[in-house]
Amino acid sequence: MSPKPVGVPGLQRVSGILTRQDEIQKSLEELRSTIPGVEAAVLSTFDGLVLAASSSLAEETSKLAALGAAMLSLSQRVGQTYGVGDPQEVDLNGSEGRVIFFRVAGRAILVVSATINPAAGVNMGLVLLESRNFVQKLTRRLEATSRS
């Protein structure tokens, strides 16, 4: 069976082989399961197509991907208008939680959604730090794939 691209260079699925997409899926699940408060982690294209996701509410992944595309587009326009360049991260910090949008390797969007619950050990600083670390690892992985 030949590989079928899923929209972002470096992500493809091949039957029976752990591929980049499978690795990313596992990484998203690990991000969500190891950091208290993270309810969803969705990787999508710039036009809102879900590439990989881990969420406690599966029906929310498409919404998060679409919102991620819209947020990146809007923040890009703001960045151009005010001369601050392309956005790398947009953080929506609300009274009940946080949604963070990251540009990944210039070709994908990661959306991380978390709820605030200090009693359950939720630390929003840790959510942000670990999400940024994940983006750096994923960026290196995708860039390495592009070169090979």
Coordinates of N, CA, C and O in Angstrom, one line a residue:
M1 N 0.9 -1.2 0.0 CA 0.0 0.0 0.0 C 0.9 1.2 0.0 O 1.8 1.3 0.8
S2 N 0.6 2.2 -0.8 CA 1.4 3.4 -0.9 C 0.9 4.4 0.1 O -0.2 4.5 0.5
P3 N 1.9 5.3 0.6 CA 1.5 6.3 1.6 C 0.5 7.3 1.1 O 0.6 7.6 -0.1
K4 N -0.4 7.7 1.9 CA -1.4 8.8 1.5 C -1.2 10.0 2.4 O -1.4 9.9 3.6
P5 N -0.8 11.1 1.8 CA -0.6 12.3 2.6 C -1.9 12.8 3.2 O -3.0 12.6 2.6
V6 N -1.8 13.4 4.4 CA -3.0 13.9 5.0 C -3.1 15.4 5.1 O -3.9 16.0 5.8
G7 N -2.2 16.1 4.3 CA -2.4 17.5 4.2 C -1.2 18.3 4.7 O -1.0 19.5 4.3
V8 N -0.3 17.8 5.5 CA 0.9 18.5 5.9 C 2.1 17.6 5.6 O 2.1 16.4 6.0
P9 N 3.1 18.2 4.9 CA 4.3 17.4 4.6 C 4.9 16.8 5.8 O 4.9 17.4 6.9
G10 N 5.2 15.5 5.8 CA 5.8 14.8 6.9 C 4.8 14.0 7.7 O 5.2 13.2 8.6
L11 N 3.5 14.2 7.4 CA 2.5 13.4 8.1 C 1.9 12.5 7.1 O 1.3 12.9 6.1
Q12 N 2.0 11.2 7.3 CA 1.4 10.2 6.4 C 1.1 8.9 7.1 O 1.7 8.7 8.2
R13 N 0.1 8.2 6.6 CA -0.3 6.9 7.3 C 0.1 5.8 6.3 O -0.3 5.8 5.2
V14 N 0.8 4.8 6.9 CA 1.1 3.6 6.1 C 0.6 2.4 7.0 O 0.9 2.3 8.1
S15 N -0.2 1.6 6.3 CA -0.8 0.4 7.1 C 0.3 -0.4 7.8 O 1.3 -0.8 7.2
G16 N 0.1 -0.7 9.1 CA 0.9 -1.5 9.9 C 2.2 -0.9 10.4 O 3.0 -1.6 11.0
I17 N 2.5 0.3 10.0 CA 3.8 0.9 10.4 C 3.5 2.1 11.3 O 2.6 2.9 11.0
L18 N 4.2 2.3 12.4 CA 4.1 3.5 13.2 C 4.6 4.7 12.4 O 5.8 4.8 12.1
T19 N 3.7 5.6 12.0 CA 4.1 6.7 11.1 C 4.1 8.0 11.9 O 3.8 8.0 13.1
R20 N 4.5 9.0 11.3 CA 4.6 10.4 12.0 C 3.2 10.7 12.6 O 3.1 11.2 13.7
Q21 N 2.2 10.5 11.8 CA 0.8 10.8 12.3 C 0.5 10.0 13.6 O 0.0 10.5 14.5
D22 N 0.8 8.7 13.5 CA 0.6 7.9 14.7 C 1.4 8.4 15.9 O 1.0 8.4 17.0
E23 N 2.7 8.7 15.6 CA 3.6 9.2 16.7 C 3.0 10.5 17.3 O 3.0 10.7 18.5
I24 N 2.5 11.4 16.4 CA 1.9 12.7 16.9 C 0.6 12.4 17.7 O 0.4 13.0 18.7
Q25 N -0.2 11.5 17.2 CA -1.4 11.1 17.9 C -1.0 10.6 19.3 O -1.7 11.1 20.3
K26 N -0.1 9.7 19.4 CA 0.3 9.3 20.8 C 0.9 10.4 21.6 O 0.6 10.4 22.8
S27 N 1.6 11.3 21.0 CA 2.2 12.4 21.8 C 1.1 13.4 22.3 O 1.1 13.9 23.4
L28 N 0.0 13.6 21.4 CA -1.1 14.4 21.9 C -1.8 13.7 23.0 O -2.2 14.4 24.0
E29 N -2.0 12.4 23.0 CA -2.7 11.7 24.0 C -1.8 11.8 25.3 O -2.4 11.9 26.4
E30 N -0.5 11.7 25.2 CA 0.4 11.8 26.3 C 0.3 13.2 26.9 O 0.2 13.4 28.2
L31 N 0.3 14.2 26.1 CA 0.2 15.6 26.6 C -1.1 15.8 27.4 O -1.1 16.3 28.5
R32 N -2.2 15.3 26.9 CA -3.5 15.4 27.6 C -3.5 14.6 28.8 O -4.1 15.1 29.8
S33 N -3.0 13.4 28.8 CA -3.2 12.5 30.0 C -2.2 12.8 31.1 O -2.4 12.5 32.2
T34 N -1.0 13.5 30.8 CA 0.0 13.7 31.8 C -0.1 15.1 32.5 O 0.5 15.3 33.5
I35 N -0.8 16.0 31.9 CA -0.9 17.3 32.4 C -2.3 17.6 32.9 O -3.2 17.6 32.2
P36 N -2.4 17.7 34.3 CA -3.7 17.9 34.8 C -4.4 19.2 34.3 O -3.8 20.2 34.1
G37 N -5.7 19.0 33.9 CA -6.4 20.1 33.4 C -6.6 20.2 31.9 O -7.5 20.8 31.4
V38 N -5.6 19.6 31.2 CA -5.7 19.6 29.7 C -6.9 18.7 29.3 O -6.9 17.5 29.6
E39 N -7.9 19.3 28.6 CA -9.0 18.5 28.2 C -8.9 18.2 26.7 O -9.6 17.2 26.3
A40 N -8.2 19.0 25.9 CA -8.1 18.7 24.5 C -6.8 19.2 23.9 O -6.3 20.2 24.4
A41 N -6.3 18.4 23.0 CA -5.1 18.9 22.2 C -5.4 18.4 20.8 O -5.6 17.3 20.5
V42 N -5.4 19.4 19.9 CA -5.8 19.2 18.5 C -4.8 19.8 17.6 O -4.4 21.0 17.7
L43 N -4.3 19.0 16.6 CA -3.4 19.5 15.6 C -4.2 19.6 14.3 O -4.8 18.6 13.9
S44 N -4.1 20.7 13.7 CA -4.9 20.9 12.4 C -4.1 21.7 11.4 O -3.1 22.2 11.7
T45 N -4.6 21.7 10.2 CA -4.1 22.5 9.1 C -4.5 23.9 9.3 O -5.4 24.2 10.1
F46 N -4.0 24.8 8.5 CA -4.4 26.2 8.6 C -5.8 26.5 8.2 O -6.4 27.5 8.5
D47 N -6.4 25.5 7.4 CA -7.8 25.7 7.0 C -8.8 24.9 7.9 O -9.9 24.7 7.6
G48 N -8.3 24.3 9.0 CA -9.1 23.7 10.0 C -9.4 22.2 9.9 O -10.2 21.7 10.6
L49 N -8.6 21.5 9.1 CA -8.7 20.1 8.9 C -8.0 19.4 10.1 O -6.8 19.7 10.3
V50 N -8.7 18.6 10.8 CA -8.0 17.9 12.0 C -7.0 16.8 11.4 O -7.4 16.0 10.6
L51 N -5.8 16.9 11.9 CA -4.7 16.0 11.6 C -4.6 14.9 12.6 O -4.4 13.7 12.3
A52 N -4.7 15.3 13.9 CA -4.6 14.4 15.0 C -5.2 15.1 16.2 O -5.2 16.3 16.3
A53 N -5.8 14.3 17.1 CA -6.5 15.0 18.3 C -6.6 14.0 19.4 O -6.6 12.8 19.2
S54 N -6.6 14.6 20.6 CA -6.9 13.8 21.8 C -7.8 14.7 22.7 O -7.4 15.9 23.0
S55 N -9.0 14.3 23.0 CA -9.9 15.1 23.6 C -10.9 14.2 24.5 O -11.2 13.1 24.1
S56 N -11.3 14.8 25.6 CA -12.3 14.1 26.4 C -13.7 14.2 25.8 O -14.6 13.4 26.0
L57 N -13.8 15.1 24.8 CA -15.1 15.3 24.1 C -14.8 15.2 22.6 O -14.4 16.2 22.0
A58 N -14.9 14.1 22.0 CA -14.5 13.9 20.6 C -15.1 14.8 19.7 O -14.5 15.3 18.7
E59 N -16.4 15.2 19.9 CA -17.1 16.0 19.0 C -16.6 17.5 19.0 O -16.8 18.2 18.1
E60 N -15.8 17.8 20.0 CA -15.2 19.1 20.1 C -14.0 19.3 19.2 O -13.6 20.5 19.0
T61 N -13.4 18.3 18.8 CA -12.1 18.4 18.0 C -12.3 19.2 16.7 O -11.4 20.0 16.4
S62 N -13.3 18.9 16.0 CA -13.5 19.7 14.8 C -13.8 21.2 15.0 O -13.3 22.0 14.3
K63 N -14.5 21.5 16.1 CA -14.8 22.9 16.5 C -13.4 23.5 16.9 O -13.2 24.7 16.5
L64 N -12.6 22.9 17.7 CA -11.3 23.5 18.1 C -10.4 23.7 16.9 O -9.8 24.7 16.8
A65 N -10.4 22.8 15.9 CA -9.6 22.9 14.7 C -10.1 24.1 13.9 O -9.3 24.9 13.4
A66 N -11.4 24.3 13.7 CA -12.0 25.4 13.0 C -11.7 26.7 13.7 O -11.3 27.7 13.1
L67 N -11.9 26.7 15.0 CA -11.6 27.9 15.8 C -10.1 28.3 15.7 O -9.7 29.4 15.7
G68 N -9.2 27.2 15.7 CA -7.8 27.5 15.7 C -7.4 28.2 14.3 O -6.6 29.1 14.3
A69 N -8.0 27.7 13.3 CA -7.8 28.3 11.9 C -8.2 29.7 11.9 O -7.5 30.6 11.4
A70 N -9.4 30.0 12.5 CA -10.0 31.4 12.5 C -9.1 32.3 13.4 O -8.8 33.4 13.0
M71 N -8.7 31.7 14.6 CA -7.9 32.5 15.5 C -6.6 32.9 14.9 O -6.1 34.0 15.0
L72 N -5.9 31.9 14.2 CA -4.6 32.2 13.6 C -4.8 33.2 12.5 O -4.0 34.1 12.4
S73 N -5.8 33.1 11.7 CA -6.1 34.1 10.6 C -6.3 35.5 11.2 O -5.7 36.4 10.7
L74 N -7.1 35.6 12.2 CA -7.3 36.9 12.8 C -6.1 37.5 13.4 O -5.7 38.6 13.2
S75 N -5.4 36.6 14.2 CA -4.2 37.1 14.8 C -3.1 37.5 13.8 O -2.3 38.4 14.0
Q76 N -3.1 36.8 12.7 CA -2.1 37.1 11.6 C -2.4 38.5 11.1 O -1.5 39.3 10.8
R77 N -3.7 38.8 10.9 CA -4.1 40.1 10.4 C -3.7 41.2 11.4 O -3.2 42.3 11.0
V78 N -3.9 41.0 12.7 CA -3.6 41.9 13.7 C -2.0 42.1 13.7 O -1.5 43.2 13.8
G79 N -1.3 41.0 13.6 CA 0.2 41.1 13.6 C 0.7 41.9 12.4 O 1.6 42.7 12.5
Q80 N 0.1 41.7 11.2 CA 0.5 42.5 10.0 C 0.1 44.0 10.2 O 0.9 44.8 9.9
T81 N -1.1 44.2 10.7 CA -1.5 45.6 10.9 C -0.6 46.4 11.8 O -0.3 47.6 11.6
Y82 N -0.2 45.8 12.9 CA 0.6 46.5 13.9 C 2.1 46.1 13.8 O 2.8 46.5 14.7
G83 N 2.5 45.5 12.8 CA 3.9 45.2 12.5 C 4.6 44.4 13.5 O 5.8 44.5 13.7
V84 N 3.9 43.4 14.1 CA 4.6 42.5 15.1 C 4.9 41.2 14.5 O 5.5 40.3 15.2
G85 N 4.6 41.0 13.2 CA 5.0 39.7 12.5 C 3.9 38.6 12.7 O 2.8 38.9 13.3
D86 N 4.2 37.5 12.2 CA 3.3 36.3 12.3 C 3.2 35.8 13.8 O 4.2 35.7 14.4
P87 N 2.0 35.6 14.2 CA 1.8 35.1 15.6 C 2.3 33.6 15.7 O 2.2 32.8 14.8
Q88 N 3.0 33.4 16.8 CA 3.5 32.1 17.1 C 2.6 31.4 18.1 O 2.5 30.2 18.2
E89 N 1.9 32.2 18.9 CA 1.1 31.7 20.0 C 0.0 32.7 20.3 O 0.3 33.9 20.4
V90 N -1.2 32.3 20.5 CA -2.3 33.1 21.0 C -2.9 32.5 22.2 O -3.3 31.3 22.1
D91 N -3.0 33.2 23.3 CA -3.4 32.6 24.6 C -4.7 33.3 25.0 O -4.8 34.5 25.2
L92 N -5.8 32.5 25.0 CA -7.1 33.0 25.5 C -7.2 32.5 27.0 O -7.4 31.4 27.2
N93 N -7.1 33.5 27.9 CA -7.1 33.2 29.3 C -8.4 33.6 29.9 O -8.6 34.8 30.1
G94 N -9.3 32.7 30.2 CA -10.6 33.0 30.7 C -10.8 32.7 32.2 O -9.9 32.1 32.8
S95 N -11.9 33.0 32.7 CA -12.2 32.8 34.1 C -12.3 31.3 34.5 O -12.1 30.9 35.6
E96 N -12.7 30.5 33.5 CA -12.9 29.1 33.8 C -11.8 28.2 33.2 O -11.7 27.0 33.4
G97 N -10.9 28.8 32.4 CA -9.9 28.0 31.7 C -9.1 28.7 30.7 O -9.1 30.0 30.7
R98 N -8.4 28.0 29.9 CA -7.5 28.6 28.9 C -7.5 27.8 27.6 O -7.6 26.6 27.6
V99 N -7.5 28.5 26.5 CA -7.3 27.9 25.2 C -6.1 28.6 24.6 O -6.0 29.8 24.4
I100 N -5.1 27.7 24.2 CA -3.9 28.3 23.6 C -3.7 27.8 22.2 O -3.9 26.6 21.9
F101 N -3.4 28.7 21.3 CA -3.3 28.4 19.9 C -1.8 28.6 19.5 O -1.3 29.6 19.8
F102 N -1.2 27.5 18.9 CA 0.2 27.6 18.5 C 0.4 27.4 17.0 O -0.3 26.5 16.5
R103 N 1.3 28.1 16.4 CA 1.7 27.8 15.1 C 2.8 26.8 15.2 O 3.7 26.9 15.9
V104 N 2.7 25.7 14.4 CA 3.7 24.6 14.4 C 4.4 24.5 13.1 O 3.7 24.2 12.1
A105 N 5.7 24.8 13.1 CA 6.5 24.6 11.9 C 6.0 25.4 10.7 O 6.3 25.0 9.6
G106 N 5.3 26.4 10.9 CA 4.8 27.3 9.8 C 3.8 26.6 8.9 O 3.4 27.1 7.9
R107 N 3.2 25.4 9.4 CA 2.3 24.7 8.5 C 1.2 24.0 9.2 O 0.4 23.3 8.6
A108 N 1.1 24.1 10.5 CA 0.0 23.5 11.3 C -0.3 24.3 12.5 O 0.4 25.2 12.9
I109 N -1.5 24.0 13.1 CA -1.9 24.7 14.3 C -2.1 23.7 15.4 O -2.8 22.6 15.2
L110 N -1.6 23.9 16.6 CA -1.9 23.1 17.8 C -2.8 24.0 18.7 O -2.5 25.1 19.0
V111 N -4.0 23.4 19.1 CA -4.9 24.0 20.0 C -4.9 23.2 21.3 O -5.2 22.0 21.2
V112 N -4.6 23.8 22.4 CA -4.7 23.1 23.7 C -5.7 23.8 24.6 O -5.7 25.0 24.7
S113 N -6.6 23.0 25.1 CA -7.7 23.6 25.9 C -7.6 23.0 27.3 O -7.4 21.8 27.5
A114 N -7.6 23.8 28.3 CA -7.5 23.4 29.7 C -8.4 24.1 30.6 O -8.8 25.3 30.4
T115 N -8.9 23.4 31.7 CA -9.7 24.1 32.7 C -9.0 24.4 33.9 O -8.0 23.7 34.3
I116 N -9.4 25.4 34.6 CA -8.7 25.9 35.8 C -9.4 25.1 37.0 O -10.6 25.1 37.2
N117 N -8.5 24.4 37.7 CA -9.0 23.6 38.9 C -7.8 23.4 39.9 O -7.3 22.4 39.9
P118 N -7.4 24.5 40.6 CA -6.3 24.4 41.5 C -6.4 23.2 42.5 O -5.5 22.6 42.9
A119 N -7.7 22.9 42.9 CA -7.9 21.8 43.9 C -7.5 20.5 43.3 O -7.1 19.6 44.1
A120 N -7.6 20.3 42.0 CA -7.2 19.1 41.4 C -5.7 19.1 40.9 O -5.3 18.2 40.1
G121 N -5.0 20.1 41.3 CA -3.6 20.2 40.9 C -3.3 20.8 39.6 O -2.2 20.6 39.0
V122 N -4.3 21.5 39.0 CA -4.1 22.1 37.7 C -3.2 23.3 37.9 O -3.5 24.2 38.7
N123 N -2.2 23.4 37.1 CA -1.2 24.5 37.2 C -1.1 25.0 35.7 O -0.5 24.4 34.9
M124 N -1.7 26.2 35.5 CA -1.8 26.7 34.2 C -0.4 27.1 33.6 O -0.1 27.0 32.4
G125 N 0.5 27.4 34.5 CA 1.9 27.6 34.1 C 2.5 26.4 33.5 O 3.2 26.4 32.4
L126 N 2.2 25.2 34.1 CA 2.7 24.0 33.6 C 2.1 23.6 32.3 O 2.7 23.1 31.4
V127 N 0.8 23.9 32.2 CA 0.1 23.6 30.9 C 0.8 24.4 29.8 O 1.1 23.9 28.7
L128 N 1.0 25.7 30.0 CA 1.7 26.5 29.0 C 3.1 26.0 28.7 O 3.5 25.9 27.5
L129 N 3.9 25.8 29.7 CA 5.3 25.3 29.5 C 5.3 24.0 28.8 O 6.1 23.9 27.8
E130 N 4.5 23.0 29.2 CA 4.6 21.7 28.5 C 4.0 21.8 27.1 O 4.5 21.1 26.2
S131 N 3.0 22.7 26.9 CA 2.5 22.8 25.5 C 3.6 23.5 24.6 O 3.8 23.0 23.5
R132 N 4.3 24.4 25.1 CA 5.4 25.0 24.3 C 6.5 24.0 24.0 O 7.0 24.0 22.9
N133 N 6.8 23.2 25.0 CA 7.8 22.1 24.8 C 7.3 21.2 23.7 O 8.1 20.8 22.8
F134 N 6.1 20.8 23.7 CA 5.5 19.9 22.7 C 5.6 20.5 21.4 O 6.0 19.9 20.4
V135 N 5.3 21.8 21.2 CA 5.4 22.5 19.9 C 6.8 22.5 19.4 O 7.0 22.2 18.2
Q136 N 7.8 22.7 20.3 CA 9.2 22.7 19.8 C 9.6 21.3 19.3 O 10.2 21.2 18.3
K137 N 9.2 20.3 20.0 CA 9.5 18.9 19.6 C 8.8 18.6 18.3 O 9.4 18.0 17.4
L138 N 7.6 18.9 18.2 CA 6.8 18.7 17.0 C 7.4 19.4 15.8 O 7.5 18.9 14.7
T139 N 7.8 20.7 16.0 CA 8.4 21.5 15.0 C 9.7 20.8 14.5 O 9.9 20.7 13.3
R140 N 10.5 20.4 15.4 CA 11.8 19.7 15.0 C 11.5 18.4 14.2 O 12.1 18.2 13.2
R141 N 10.5 17.7 14.6 CA 10.1 16.4 14.0 C 9.6 16.7 12.5 O 10.0 16.1 11.6
L142 N 8.8 17.7 12.4 CA 8.3 18.1 11.0 C 9.3 18.6 10.1 O 9.4 18.3 8.9
E143 N 10.2 19.5 10.7 CA 11.3 20.0 9.9 C 12.3 19.0 9.4 O 12.8 19.0 8.3
A144 N 12.6 18.0 10.3 CA 13.5 16.9 9.9 C 12.9 16.1 8.8 O 13.6 15.7 7.9
T145 N 11.6 15.9 8.9 CA 10.9 15.1 7.8 C 10.9 15.8 6.5 O 11.1 15.2 5.4
S146 N 10.8 17.2 6.5 CA 10.8 18.0 5.3 C 12.2 17.9 4.6 O 12.3 17.9 3.4
R147 N 13.3 17.8 5.4 CA 14.6 17.7 4.8 C 14.9 16.4 4.2 O 15.8 16.2 3.4
S148 N 14.3 15.3 4.8 CA 14.6 14.0 4.3 C 13.9 13.5 3.0 O 13.1 14.1 2.5

